[in-house]
Each structure stands twice: as structure tokens, then as C-alpha cells.
């Protein structure tokens, strides 16, 4: 089971990510390295609070969550003045008058808003999931669909919004349903790329539950394409990640995709 | 103000009664209509400052500005923001000068479902929706795409939906002196959807009615019916 799982979770790309252990999204920036690439996969549980390494083992269970939180509420408060100053500079640079009534407190509001849009950096999966995994003798597909998702494009800092559909085949362990939505929240409230977001959600569920299979489909509208650039109003981007039996068995995948359509 | 004036001079004034509204806002209107608060050539000069500001923002959010996905983000974000506020470059005079035609038409003209994208001036987060414009010409009609261009000028700025609606209406009035102008905007505000109260399906509707649309409820009703039907 393990070798086949390894194949599923590693990507075809072997990218040199450098040291991405300390960045919030870095562990997926270059995707998971192949074991042959010289990185060591360790199965020993790491002590709590240890930093996650860039070559995180995909099936090491809970250890990969024991990553350091990258931002705290205190960090937020401390960086607020500097964020507000940056926004004031931006307002001036755009030709606006930051002293006019409508814009007086805008730098603070915009800074707080941006911190809210990236609050996924403050949260850890393990906090959200720890008590909501239940042993249940259920091995049929569970789908939670139409989860509204809001993210920020990491290339233009402009919103992305859409819907996430998650399906998984439990292997004696089921997850509280809202926790699926919370996983989506944690990963989407960051500077993201839709492909990476889809994969992160799928891998998080896999690591939490070790299910037989996970499927995640995201359908989103990118404001960077709608409001600027090519300006295509009705375009949508669809990405999907299929792991485990969803990848291997076309019938299962078919069932999942049909059920999320209806 | 009720269109029953018999004296021709007074009638002229009556027809232009809504110009009072314009006079009130003349000061703010002037700034937005005839002056450019930003020159296009300045954009390039200002880019490095904006870039530096965005780099500082990324760092303060806890991100690593050296990772591959973020390397050129400050530049892209700065350019994107300049594009989203390009309405400051433009004035009505620039785009309208050649597209006003003398036409013996005095029935309602409606251009509806104009997609609009703007930035909330309070949170710097997009709001977007549709604009419906109607006007009753007074011997002068305007090229239809120019109505959409007027929407673009005023929406590509840091805006408040109420002000945006009014600016579009007043802009058209000043350019054409029509018998009446009506503008309705229905938009979704990301500052309400993505944060704060987080109400996904809420929409904000604002309208400005000038001239005959303000005075005559039947005209207003005709506009509203025609613009709302799909």
C-alpha cells in the first residue's frame, strides 16, 4: 500500500525549492520531491513544534502538521502600522488624496482586510481537526459540495472566488463535515494559486483520515482575469485533485463527478 | 419644476431644473469630469514606489517575498492596481467629443447590463455588478458605447457605489443636456462577501434619477421595467 501511495502523492515535477521550510505555502511551492531526489523520508514522529521540512513525507500521518504557526494575533497587531503606511503610499501613488474624508481610515481598513484575507497563515489544521475524527463503520462516498471559497491570487493580489467540492471514501474514520469546510478556509485564506490550493486540501484530508481516496474539485472565477488583463467576464477555472481510489478507479471518480454536478 | 411652464424661458429652466443638482456637486463634479488627477505618463514613474509598498505588505503578512510565486508579485500587483484605477487618467471630454449626434429622437434610450468593476474606497477590495442607463434625448444622442465608456471612467477608481451612480448620471447630463437621465447599479461588494459580515448573496442597488425621470413616475416606471426584464 505504501509504495503505491508514494507514487500517488509525488508529482512528476522535481523542482528545486531551496529551503522552503519556513514559509507558509513553501512546502507546496515546488511540490513534493521524489524520494530518489536525495531527500530523506522519515517515518519517525517529529517532536511537536518542529518545523516541517520541504520534503515532507506524504504519508507520515500527523507529523507533517506539526509545523510552526507562521503568524500570530500579536504579529498581526505589530505589523498593522507598517501595513497601513504601505497602503497610504499606494493611495498617494495612485493619484488619490489620502486626506479626503472617504479615504482617511482606508489604510487601516485595507490593512485589516488584507490580514483577514490571509488569516489562513495563522491557523493550523491540527487545531481545527483534532477532536472531530470519529470511528465509523462507513465506507461509502461522502461528499460535501458547493463550499464557497474566497482566496487571493498570489500574482496580482486580487480576489479569487468559487466553489469547492470535496468527496472522500472513508476507511473506518470519518470527519466532522464542517471540518472539511474549515480545511478549505485555512488553505484558501492565503496568497494562493488554484492548483496548489486544490492539492493542499486533498493532501490535508488524506493525512488526517487516511481514507481510501479523496477527490477535490474547485471551480473559481479569477478577478485578475475578469477585472483586468484579458477581461473575460464569464471565464471559470476548474482544477481537481484525485487521490487514492479516486485516481485509480474511473468508476469511483465518475460517481463523484456526477454527484457534484447534480 | 413640474413641466407645466408656459413661458419659454421658464420652460427652458424647468427642463434644466435638474441642473441644480449638478451645481451642488459642481465642485466635486469638476474634479472628476474635467480634470485628470493622474497623468498617464506619471504611472511609470510611480511604479517603483508602489512596488516597494507591495513588497512591504507581503512581508508584513508573513509571506516570503523570495519564493518563486511571489518574486514579481509587487510589480504585477502595482500594475494591476494602476489598471483598476485608470479612471483617474480620463475625463468625459476626451471620450465624448466626437460621438454626440443631432438626432430628432425623443424617446427613451436604454443601455443595460453594462458590466462594471470598481474598487471600494474603504477597503480597497473590488465590487462589481451591472449598470443600467436610460436617458431621453433632447435632440442630441450619444454613441452607445460612450455610455459604457463613461461607466468605465468613473468605475475604475476608488469609489463608493452611491457616488459612482451619481457621477455617471451627472456626467451624461452635462454632456448631452437630455430631458432626463436614469442610472441604476446593482453590485456585489466583496468587502461584505469575503470579509466582515460575509453575506454571499447580498447585492446593493443604487439609483439616480435626473430630470424627467425624477419628476414623472410613469417615465421612471417604464425605465425600471425595461431595464429589469431579461
Short mmCIF file of C-alpha atoms in Angstrom, two decimals:
data_model
loop_
_atom_site.label_atom_id
_atom_site.label_comp_id
_atom_site.label_asym_id
_atom_site.label_seq_id
_atom_site.Cartn_x
_atom_site.Cartn_y
_atom_site.Cartn_z
CA UNK A 1 0.00 0.00 0.00
CA UNK A 2 2.76 2.38 0.89
CA UNK A 3 4.72 2.33 -2.37
CA UNK A 4 1.58 2.95 -4.36
CA UNK A 5 0.62 5.80 -2.08
CA UNK A 6 4.01 7.36 -2.57
CA UNK A 7 3.56 7.31 -6.29
CA UNK A 8 0.22 8.97 -5.99
CA UNK A 9 1.37 11.80 -3.82
CA UNK A 10 4.54 12.76 -5.59
CA UNK A 11 4.24 14.88 -8.62
CA UNK A 12 6.00 14.45 -11.88
CA UNK A 13 7.91 17.62 -11.36
CA UNK A 14 11.03 17.63 -9.35
CA UNK A 15 11.63 21.23 -8.54
CA UNK A 16 14.38 22.71 -6.56
CA UNK A 17 12.56 24.63 -3.92
CA UNK A 18 15.53 25.54 -1.86
CA UNK A 19 14.78 25.95 1.75
CA UNK A 20 11.09 26.37 1.90
CA UNK A 21 10.66 25.06 5.36
CA UNK A 22 9.86 28.35 6.94
CA UNK A 23 7.35 29.73 4.51
CA UNK A 24 3.64 29.25 4.88
CA UNK A 25 2.97 27.94 1.43
CA UNK A 26 6.50 26.89 0.71
CA UNK A 27 6.06 23.23 1.33
CA UNK A 28 3.94 23.04 -1.75
CA UNK A 29 5.68 25.62 -3.79
CA UNK A 30 7.77 23.07 -5.57
CA UNK A 31 5.51 20.15 -4.89
CA UNK A 32 6.68 17.08 -3.07
CA UNK A 33 10.10 15.82 -4.01
CA UNK A 34 10.63 12.29 -5.12
CA UNK A 35 12.46 10.08 -2.67
CA UNK A 36 15.09 9.38 -5.32
CA UNK A 37 15.83 13.08 -5.41
CA UNK A 38 18.08 12.70 -2.46
CA UNK A 39 15.72 13.83 0.24
CA UNK A 40 15.20 11.55 3.14
CA UNK A 41 11.77 10.40 4.05
CA UNK A 42 11.47 9.92 7.70
CA UNK A 43 8.77 7.93 9.33
CA UNK A 44 9.73 8.78 12.86
CA UNK A 45 7.33 11.13 14.54
CA UNK A 46 8.80 14.55 14.89
CA UNK A 47 8.51 16.41 18.14
CA UNK A 48 5.64 18.82 18.33
CA UNK A 49 6.53 22.23 17.09
CA UNK A 50 9.26 21.01 14.78
CA UNK A 51 9.38 22.83 11.51
CA UNK A 52 8.08 20.98 8.58
CA UNK A 53 10.74 20.27 6.03
CA UNK A 54 10.36 20.95 2.41
CA UNK A 55 10.49 17.29 1.54
CA UNK A 56 7.60 16.41 3.73
CA UNK A 57 6.65 12.76 3.58
CA UNK A 58 3.21 12.50 2.23
CA UNK A 59 2.09 9.60 4.32
CA UNK A 60 3.76 10.39 7.61
CA UNK A 61 0.43 10.96 9.27
CA UNK A 62 0.11 13.76 11.72
CA UNK A 63 3.76 14.73 11.82
CA UNK A 64 3.51 16.97 8.81
CA UNK A 65 1.06 19.20 10.65
CA UNK A 66 3.38 19.87 13.46
CA UNK A 67 4.63 22.87 11.63
CA UNK A 68 5.21 26.15 13.31
CA UNK A 69 2.40 28.64 13.03
CA UNK A 70 3.75 31.41 10.86
CA UNK A 71 1.68 34.25 12.15
CA UNK A 72 0.02 35.05 15.42
CA UNK A 73 -2.53 37.60 16.51
CA UNK A 74 0.29 39.60 18.11
CA UNK A 75 2.18 39.57 14.82
CA UNK A 76 -0.89 40.99 13.18
CA UNK A 77 -1.12 43.85 15.62
CA UNK A 78 2.53 44.63 15.33
CA UNK A 79 2.57 44.73 11.57
CA UNK A 80 -0.58 46.80 11.26
CA UNK A 81 1.09 50.26 11.31
CA UNK A 82 3.58 49.25 8.68
CA UNK A 83 0.83 47.78 6.50
CA UNK A 84 -1.22 50.94 6.90
CA UNK A 85 1.78 53.06 5.91
CA UNK A 86 2.27 50.94 2.81
CA UNK A 87 -1.36 51.43 1.87
CA UNK A 88 -1.11 55.17 2.35
CA UNK A 89 1.84 55.15 -0.05
CA UNK A 90 -0.22 53.18 -2.52
CA UNK A 91 -3.11 55.62 -2.31
CA UNK A 92 -0.78 58.52 -2.99
CA UNK A 93 0.95 56.65 -5.77
CA UNK A 94 -2.39 56.14 -7.48
CA UNK A 95 -3.06 59.86 -7.55
CA UNK A 96 -5.62 59.91 -4.77
CA UNK A 97 -5.70 62.24 -1.81
CA UNK A 98 -5.38 60.15 1.38
CA UNK A 99 -6.70 63.08 3.42
CA UNK A 100 -10.12 63.22 1.91
CA UNK A 101 -12.94 62.06 4.08
CA UNK A 102 -13.66 58.76 2.38
CA UNK A 103 -10.02 57.71 2.49
CA UNK A 104 -8.98 58.88 5.95
CA UNK A 105 -9.10 55.48 7.62
CA UNK A 106 -8.78 53.42 4.48
CA UNK A 107 -5.16 52.36 5.08
CA UNK A 108 -6.15 50.76 8.36
CA UNK A 109 -9.26 49.19 6.97
CA UNK A 110 -7.41 47.86 3.94
CA UNK A 111 -4.61 46.51 6.14
CA UNK A 112 -7.03 44.72 8.42
CA UNK A 113 -8.93 43.41 5.43
CA UNK A 114 -5.73 42.05 3.89
CA UNK A 115 -4.81 40.40 7.15
CA UNK A 116 -8.23 38.80 7.19
CA UNK A 117 -7.82 37.58 3.62
CA UNK A 118 -4.57 35.89 4.64
CA UNK A 119 -5.67 34.57 8.00
CA UNK A 120 -5.03 31.05 6.80
CA UNK A 121 -1.43 31.65 7.78
CA UNK A 122 -2.46 31.93 11.40
CA UNK A 123 -4.20 28.63 11.66
CA UNK A 124 -3.09 25.06 11.81
CA UNK A 125 -5.00 22.08 10.54
CA UNK A 126 -4.31 20.21 13.69
CA UNK A 127 -6.12 22.76 15.82
CA UNK A 128 -9.17 22.54 13.67
CA UNK A 129 -9.38 18.80 13.31
CA UNK A 130 -8.14 17.26 16.49
CA UNK A 131 -11.41 16.29 18.03
CA UNK A 132 -13.66 15.77 15.05
CA UNK A 133 -12.40 12.47 13.70
CA UNK A 134 -14.76 9.65 14.51
CA UNK A 135 -14.57 5.94 14.08
CA UNK A 136 -17.49 4.95 11.96
CA UNK A 137 -18.02 1.76 10.08
CA UNK A 138 -18.78 3.57 6.85
CA UNK A 139 -17.07 3.01 3.58
CA UNK A 140 -19.32 4.73 1.09
CA UNK A 141 -18.57 8.03 -0.54
CA UNK A 142 -19.07 11.18 1.48
CA UNK A 143 -19.37 14.40 -0.49
CA UNK A 144 -19.57 17.97 0.72
CA UNK A 145 -20.14 20.24 -2.24
CA UNK A 146 -20.68 23.91 -3.06
CA UNK A 147 -18.39 25.15 -0.34
CA UNK A 148 -17.92 28.85 -1.11
CA UNK A 149 -14.27 29.67 -1.29
CA UNK A 150 -12.51 33.04 -1.32
CA UNK A 151 -8.83 33.34 -1.91
CA UNK A 152 -6.26 35.86 -3.11
CA UNK A 153 -4.29 35.45 -6.30
CA UNK A 154 -0.64 35.45 -5.31
CA UNK A 155 0.39 37.02 -8.58
CA UNK A 156 -1.82 40.10 -8.58
CA UNK A 157 -3.20 40.27 -5.04
CA UNK A 158 -6.72 40.29 -6.42
CA UNK A 159 -9.55 38.02 -5.17
CA UNK A 160 -10.38 34.58 -6.45
CA UNK A 161 -13.72 33.13 -5.52
CA UNK A 162 -15.58 30.00 -6.34
CA UNK A 163 -16.81 26.71 -5.04
CA UNK A 164 -15.06 23.68 -3.70
CA UNK A 165 -16.46 20.15 -3.92
CA UNK A 166 -14.87 17.53 -1.72
CA UNK A 167 -15.51 13.81 -1.74
CA UNK A 168 -13.79 11.05 0.14
CA UNK A 169 -14.16 7.34 0.77
CA UNK A 170 -13.65 6.77 4.48
CA UNK A 171 -11.56 3.93 5.78
CA UNK A 172 -13.29 3.45 9.10
CA UNK A 173 -12.69 7.06 10.08
CA UNK A 174 -14.96 9.91 9.19
CA UNK A 175 -14.51 13.61 9.68
CA UNK A 176 -16.95 16.17 11.02
CA UNK A 177 -18.45 17.72 7.93
CA UNK A 178 -17.82 21.30 8.82
CA UNK A 179 -14.18 20.42 9.28
CA UNK A 180 -13.92 19.91 5.55
CA UNK A 181 -15.10 23.48 5.10
CA UNK A 182 -12.64 24.63 7.74
CA UNK A 183 -9.79 22.95 5.91
CA UNK A 184 -10.88 24.84 2.80
CA UNK A 185 -10.87 28.07 4.80
CA UNK A 186 -7.40 27.56 6.19
CA UNK A 187 -5.83 26.95 2.82
CA UNK A 188 -7.87 29.37 0.79
CA UNK A 189 -7.35 32.39 3.05
CA UNK A 190 -3.79 32.76 1.77
CA UNK A 191 -1.96 34.03 -1.25
CA UNK A 192 -2.71 31.14 -3.50
CA UNK A 193 -2.55 29.51 -6.85
CA UNK A 194 -5.65 27.47 -7.57
CA UNK A 195 -3.72 24.33 -8.45
CA UNK A 196 -1.82 24.40 -5.21
CA UNK A 197 -4.92 25.10 -3.18
CA UNK A 198 -6.68 22.04 -4.59
CA UNK A 199 -3.75 19.84 -3.81
CA UNK A 200 -3.29 21.17 -0.29
CA UNK A 201 -6.89 20.48 0.60
CA UNK A 202 -6.71 16.95 -0.77
CA UNK A 203 -3.46 16.14 0.98
CA UNK A 204 -4.66 17.57 4.29
CA UNK A 205 -7.71 15.33 4.26
CA UNK A 206 -5.59 12.37 3.32
CA UNK A 207 -3.18 12.98 6.12
CA UNK A 208 -5.96 13.46 8.64
CA UNK A 209 -8.02 10.41 7.86
CA UNK A 210 -6.03 8.06 5.71
CA UNK A 211 -9.14 7.43 3.65
CA UNK A 212 -9.34 5.09 0.73
CA UNK A 213 -9.49 8.03 -1.59
CA UNK A 214 -10.06 11.77 -1.79
CA UNK A 215 -11.33 13.92 -4.62
CA UNK A 216 -11.33 17.72 -4.61
CA UNK A 217 -12.70 19.87 -7.41
CA UNK A 218 -12.51 23.65 -7.37
CA UNK A 219 -14.33 25.87 -9.81
CA UNK A 220 -13.40 29.50 -9.45
CA UNK A 221 -13.50 32.91 -11.03
CA UNK A 222 -10.28 34.86 -11.04
CA UNK A 223 -10.75 38.59 -10.73
CA UNK A 224 -7.30 39.05 -12.25
CA UNK A 225 -8.77 37.68 -15.48
CA UNK A 226 -12.16 39.34 -15.16
CA UNK A 227 -11.32 42.82 -13.94
CA UNK A 228 -8.05 43.31 -15.80
CA UNK A 229 -5.82 41.71 -18.38
CA UNK A 230 -7.88 39.69 -20.82
CA UNK A 231 -11.15 40.79 -19.15
CA UNK A 232 -13.20 37.71 -19.81
CA UNK A 233 -16.28 38.08 -17.63
CA UNK A 234 -17.60 34.59 -17.69
CA UNK A 235 -14.46 32.53 -17.60
CA UNK A 236 -14.07 29.95 -14.86
CA UNK A 237 -11.07 27.85 -13.92
CA UNK A 238 -11.62 24.27 -12.82
CA UNK A 239 -8.93 22.25 -11.08
CA UNK A 240 -9.13 18.86 -9.48
CA UNK A 241 -7.04 16.53 -7.41
CA UNK A 242 -7.86 12.83 -7.19
CA UNK A 243 -6.03 10.67 -4.72
CA UNK A 244 -6.23 7.02 -3.86
CA UNK A 245 -9.07 5.06 -5.29
CA UNK A 246 -10.48 8.19 -6.92
CA UNK A 247 -7.43 8.23 -9.10
CA UNK A 248 -7.19 4.55 -9.77
CA UNK A 249 -10.79 3.62 -10.31
CA UNK A 250 -12.59 5.51 -13.06
CA UNK A 251 -15.99 4.38 -11.84
CA UNK A 252 -15.50 5.94 -8.43
CA UNK A 253 -14.28 9.13 -9.98
CA UNK A 254 -17.25 9.10 -12.29
CA UNK A 255 -19.66 8.73 -9.41
CA UNK A 256 -18.03 11.61 -7.59
CA UNK A 257 -18.10 13.90 -10.60
CA UNK A 258 -21.71 13.05 -11.39
CA UNK A 259 -22.84 13.68 -7.85
CA UNK A 260 -21.21 17.06 -7.66
CA UNK A 261 -22.86 18.12 -10.89
CA UNK A 262 -26.41 17.45 -9.81
CA UNK B 1 -40.12 72.11 -11.78
CA UNK B 2 -43.23 70.36 -12.97
CA UNK B 3 -43.00 70.88 -16.70
CA UNK B 4 -46.20 72.91 -16.91
CA UNK B 5 -44.38 76.18 -17.50
CA UNK B 6 -45.87 78.31 -20.23
CA UNK B 7 -43.17 80.90 -20.56
CA UNK B 8 -40.49 79.60 -22.96
CA UNK B 9 -37.66 80.93 -20.82
CA UNK B 10 -39.14 79.35 -17.78
CA UNK B 11 -39.75 76.17 -19.68
CA UNK B 12 -36.12 76.09 -20.61
CA UNK B 13 -35.26 76.47 -16.96
CA UNK B 14 -37.77 73.86 -15.97
CA UNK B 15 -36.33 71.38 -18.36
CA UNK B 16 -32.95 72.05 -16.95
CA UNK B 17 -34.12 72.07 -13.36
CA UNK B 18 -32.06 69.10 -12.54
CA UNK B 19 -29.04 71.22 -13.24
CA UNK B 20 -29.48 72.46 -9.68
CA UNK B 21 -28.33 69.11 -8.56
CA UNK B 22 -25.32 69.44 -10.76
CA UNK B 23 -24.49 72.83 -9.33
CA UNK B 24 -24.42 71.44 -5.82
CA UNK B 25 -21.92 68.85 -6.81
CA UNK B 26 -20.17 71.14 -9.20
CA UNK B 27 -17.05 71.25 -7.17
CA UNK B 28 -16.66 67.53 -6.83
CA UNK B 29 -18.05 67.03 -10.30
CA UNK B 30 -15.49 69.36 -11.78
CA UNK B 31 -12.68 67.45 -10.23
CA UNK B 32 -13.84 64.25 -11.71
CA UNK B 33 -15.05 65.42 -15.02
CA UNK B 34 -12.74 67.97 -16.41
CA UNK B 35 -9.52 67.48 -14.56
CA UNK B 36 -7.29 64.50 -14.59
CA UNK B 37 -5.99 63.77 -11.17
CA UNK B 38 -3.40 61.48 -12.62
CA UNK B 39 -1.46 61.69 -15.80
CA UNK B 40 -0.85 58.55 -17.72
CA UNK B 41 2.83 59.35 -18.12
CA UNK B 42 3.23 59.53 -14.37
CA UNK B 43 2.23 55.94 -13.93
CA UNK B 44 5.61 54.62 -14.94
CA UNK B 45 7.40 56.98 -12.62
CA UNK B 46 5.25 55.99 -9.69
CA UNK B 47 5.61 52.27 -10.23
CA UNK B 48 8.73 51.71 -8.06
CA UNK B 49 7.10 53.36 -5.06
CA UNK B 50 4.04 51.19 -5.44
CA UNK B 51 6.21 48.13 -5.86
CA UNK B 52 8.10 48.88 -2.69
CA UNK B 53 4.82 49.35 -0.83
CA UNK B 54 3.55 45.99 -2.03
CA UNK B 55 6.78 44.24 -1.10
CA UNK B 56 6.44 45.65 2.39
CA UNK B 57 2.84 44.46 2.55
CA UNK B 58 3.77 40.93 1.54
CA UNK B 59 6.45 40.80 4.19
CA UNK B 60 4.16 42.15 6.86
CA UNK B 61 1.63 39.46 6.05
CA UNK B 62 4.23 36.86 6.91
CA UNK B 63 4.97 35.73 3.38
CA UNK B 64 8.39 35.06 1.92
CA UNK B 65 8.93 37.53 -0.90
CA UNK B 66 11.70 35.42 -2.38
CA UNK B 67 9.66 32.39 -3.17
CA UNK B 68 9.09 31.73 -6.80
CA UNK B 69 5.40 32.56 -6.91
CA UNK B 70 5.89 35.96 -5.28
CA UNK B 71 9.05 37.18 -6.98
CA UNK B 72 7.36 39.57 -9.37
CA UNK B 73 4.14 39.97 -7.49
CA UNK B 74 4.84 43.52 -6.24
CA UNK B 75 5.28 44.67 -9.82
CA UNK B 76 2.22 42.80 -11.04
CA UNK B 77 0.08 43.99 -8.14
CA UNK B 78 1.22 47.59 -8.64
CA UNK B 79 0.39 47.45 -12.34
CA UNK B 80 -2.92 45.76 -11.60
CA UNK B 81 -3.83 48.46 -9.11
CA UNK B 82 -2.92 51.16 -11.59
CA UNK B 83 -5.14 49.49 -14.16
CA UNK B 84 -8.00 49.20 -11.71
CA UNK B 85 -7.77 52.93 -11.02
CA UNK B 86 -7.15 54.07 -14.58
CA UNK B 87 -10.32 56.12 -14.45
CA UNK B 88 -8.25 58.88 -12.90
CA UNK B 89 -6.49 59.32 -16.24
CA UNK B 90 -9.58 60.01 -18.19
CA UNK B 91 -12.20 62.69 -18.47
CA UNK B 92 -15.56 62.73 -20.15
CA UNK B 93 -14.44 65.35 -22.62
CA UNK B 94 -11.79 63.05 -24.01
CA UNK B 95 -14.09 60.24 -24.89
CA UNK B 96 -17.23 62.05 -25.86
CA UNK B 97 -16.09 64.89 -28.04
CA UNK B 98 -16.82 63.34 -31.37
CA UNK B 99 -19.69 60.99 -30.61
CA UNK B 100 -22.60 63.33 -29.96
CA UNK B 101 -25.02 63.42 -32.85
CA UNK B 102 -28.00 65.56 -33.67
CA UNK B 103 -30.90 63.23 -33.99
CA UNK B 104 -34.58 64.02 -33.92
CA UNK B 105 -35.31 61.39 -31.34
CA UNK B 106 -37.01 61.98 -28.07
CA UNK B 107 -37.90 58.51 -26.89
CA UNK B 108 -36.15 56.64 -24.17
CA UNK B 109 -32.80 55.06 -24.93
CA UNK B 110 -31.63 52.36 -22.55
CA UNK B 111 -28.31 50.57 -22.39
CA UNK B 112 -28.49 47.88 -19.77
CA UNK B 113 -26.36 45.12 -18.25
CA UNK B 114 -23.13 47.04 -18.56
CA UNK B 115 -20.62 45.05 -16.50
CA UNK B 116 -18.94 47.28 -14.00
CA UNK B 117 -15.86 46.66 -11.85
CA UNK B 118 -14.76 49.09 -9.22
CA UNK B 119 -12.75 49.28 -6.01
CA UNK B 120 -14.30 50.00 -2.65
CA UNK B 121 -12.51 53.08 -1.34
CA UNK B 122 -12.86 51.93 2.23
CA UNK B 123 -11.22 48.53 1.99
CA UNK B 124 -9.54 48.57 -1.44
CA UNK B 125 -11.46 45.43 -2.32
CA UNK B 126 -13.40 45.02 -5.57
CA UNK B 127 -17.08 45.47 -6.02
CA UNK B 128 -18.71 44.59 -9.29
CA UNK B 129 -22.07 44.42 -10.88
CA UNK B 130 -24.24 45.76 -13.63
CA UNK B 131 -25.16 49.26 -14.63
CA UNK B 132 -28.38 50.16 -16.42
CA UNK B 133 -28.53 53.57 -18.04
CA UNK B 134 -31.50 55.26 -19.59
CA UNK B 135 -31.88 58.73 -20.99
CA UNK B 136 -34.40 60.71 -23.00
CA UNK B 137 -32.50 62.70 -25.61
CA UNK B 138 -33.20 66.32 -26.30
CA UNK B 139 -32.18 66.40 -29.95
CA UNK B 140 -28.74 65.07 -29.12
CA UNK B 141 -27.92 61.41 -28.88
CA UNK B 142 -24.65 59.87 -27.88
CA UNK B 143 -22.86 56.87 -29.34
CA UNK B 144 -23.99 53.88 -27.31
CA UNK B 145 -20.58 52.61 -26.41
CA UNK B 146 -19.82 56.02 -24.98
CA UNK B 147 -22.27 55.31 -22.19
CA UNK B 148 -20.26 52.23 -21.34
CA UNK B 149 -17.08 54.27 -21.54
CA UNK B 150 -18.49 56.80 -19.11
CA UNK B 151 -19.18 53.91 -16.76
CA UNK B 152 -15.58 52.77 -17.18
CA UNK B 153 -14.12 56.19 -16.41
CA UNK B 154 -15.97 56.55 -13.16
CA UNK B 155 -15.89 52.97 -12.03
CA UNK B 156 -12.16 52.42 -12.47
CA UNK B 157 -11.46 54.49 -9.36
CA UNK B 158 -11.67 54.20 -5.61
CA UNK B 159 -15.39 54.54 -5.29
CA UNK B 160 -18.47 54.44 -3.20
CA UNK B 161 -21.43 52.98 -5.08
CA UNK B 162 -23.69 55.94 -4.35
CA UNK B 163 -21.17 58.41 -5.67
CA UNK B 164 -20.47 56.28 -8.72
CA UNK B 165 -24.14 56.22 -9.67
CA UNK B 166 -24.44 59.95 -9.32
CA UNK B 167 -21.26 60.70 -11.23
CA UNK B 168 -22.39 58.61 -14.18
CA UNK B 169 -25.77 60.33 -14.23
CA UNK B 170 -24.34 63.80 -13.87
CA UNK B 171 -21.67 63.08 -16.45
CA UNK B 172 -24.26 62.14 -19.02
CA UNK B 173 -26.42 65.15 -18.17
CA UNK B 174 -23.60 67.56 -18.56
CA UNK B 175 -22.51 66.09 -21.84
CA UNK B 176 -25.89 65.84 -23.53
CA UNK B 177 -28.34 68.05 -21.70
CA UNK B 178 -31.04 65.43 -22.17
CA UNK B 179 -34.56 65.61 -20.83
CA UNK B 180 -33.72 63.10 -18.19
CA UNK B 181 -31.15 60.52 -17.12
CA UNK B 182 -31.60 57.41 -15.04
CA UNK B 183 -28.83 55.19 -13.75
CA UNK B 184 -29.31 52.03 -11.72
CA UNK B 185 -26.40 49.99 -10.38
CA UNK B 186 -26.70 46.57 -8.81
CA UNK B 187 -23.46 45.31 -7.37
CA UNK B 188 -21.90 42.74 -5.10
CA UNK B 189 -19.38 44.11 -2.65
CA UNK B 190 -16.50 41.79 -1.89
CA UNK B 191 -15.90 43.69 1.33
CA UNK B 192 -19.24 42.30 2.50
CA UNK B 193 -18.91 38.90 0.86
CA UNK B 194 -15.30 37.97 1.57
CA UNK B 195 -14.95 39.56 4.99
CA UNK B 196 -16.90 41.31 7.69
CA UNK B 197 -20.49 40.08 7.71
CA UNK B 198 -19.75 37.55 4.93
CA UNK B 199 -23.11 37.52 3.24
CA UNK B 200 -22.57 35.72 -0.06
CA UNK B 201 -25.70 36.66 -1.88
CA UNK B 202 -26.23 40.23 -0.82
CA UNK B 203 -26.48 42.86 -3.54
CA UNK B 204 -26.53 46.62 -3.23
CA UNK B 205 -28.77 48.58 -5.57
CA UNK B 206 -28.43 52.34 -6.02
CA UNK B 207 -30.13 54.63 -8.46
CA UNK B 208 -30.00 58.22 -9.58
CA UNK B 209 -32.90 59.80 -11.44
CA UNK B 210 -32.49 63.19 -13.01
CA UNK B 211 -34.83 65.45 -14.92
CA UNK B 212 -37.97 63.89 -16.24
CA UNK B 213 -37.19 60.59 -14.56
CA UNK B 214 -37.31 62.33 -11.23
CA UNK B 215 -40.48 64.25 -11.92
CA UNK B 216 -42.60 61.78 -13.82
CA UNK B 217 -43.26 58.46 -12.15
CA UNK B 218 -44.53 56.89 -15.35
CA UNK B 219 -41.28 57.53 -17.17
CA UNK B 220 -39.36 56.15 -14.25
CA UNK B 221 -41.54 53.10 -14.21
CA UNK B 222 -41.02 52.50 -17.90
CA UNK B 223 -37.28 52.67 -17.44
CA UNK B 224 -37.30 50.35 -14.46
CA UNK B 225 -39.49 47.81 -16.21
CA UNK B 226 -37.45 47.80 -19.38
CA UNK B 227 -34.11 47.58 -17.63
CA UNK B 228 -35.08 44.81 -15.26
CA UNK B 229 -36.54 42.41 -17.79
CA UNK B 230 -34.04 39.97 -19.16
#
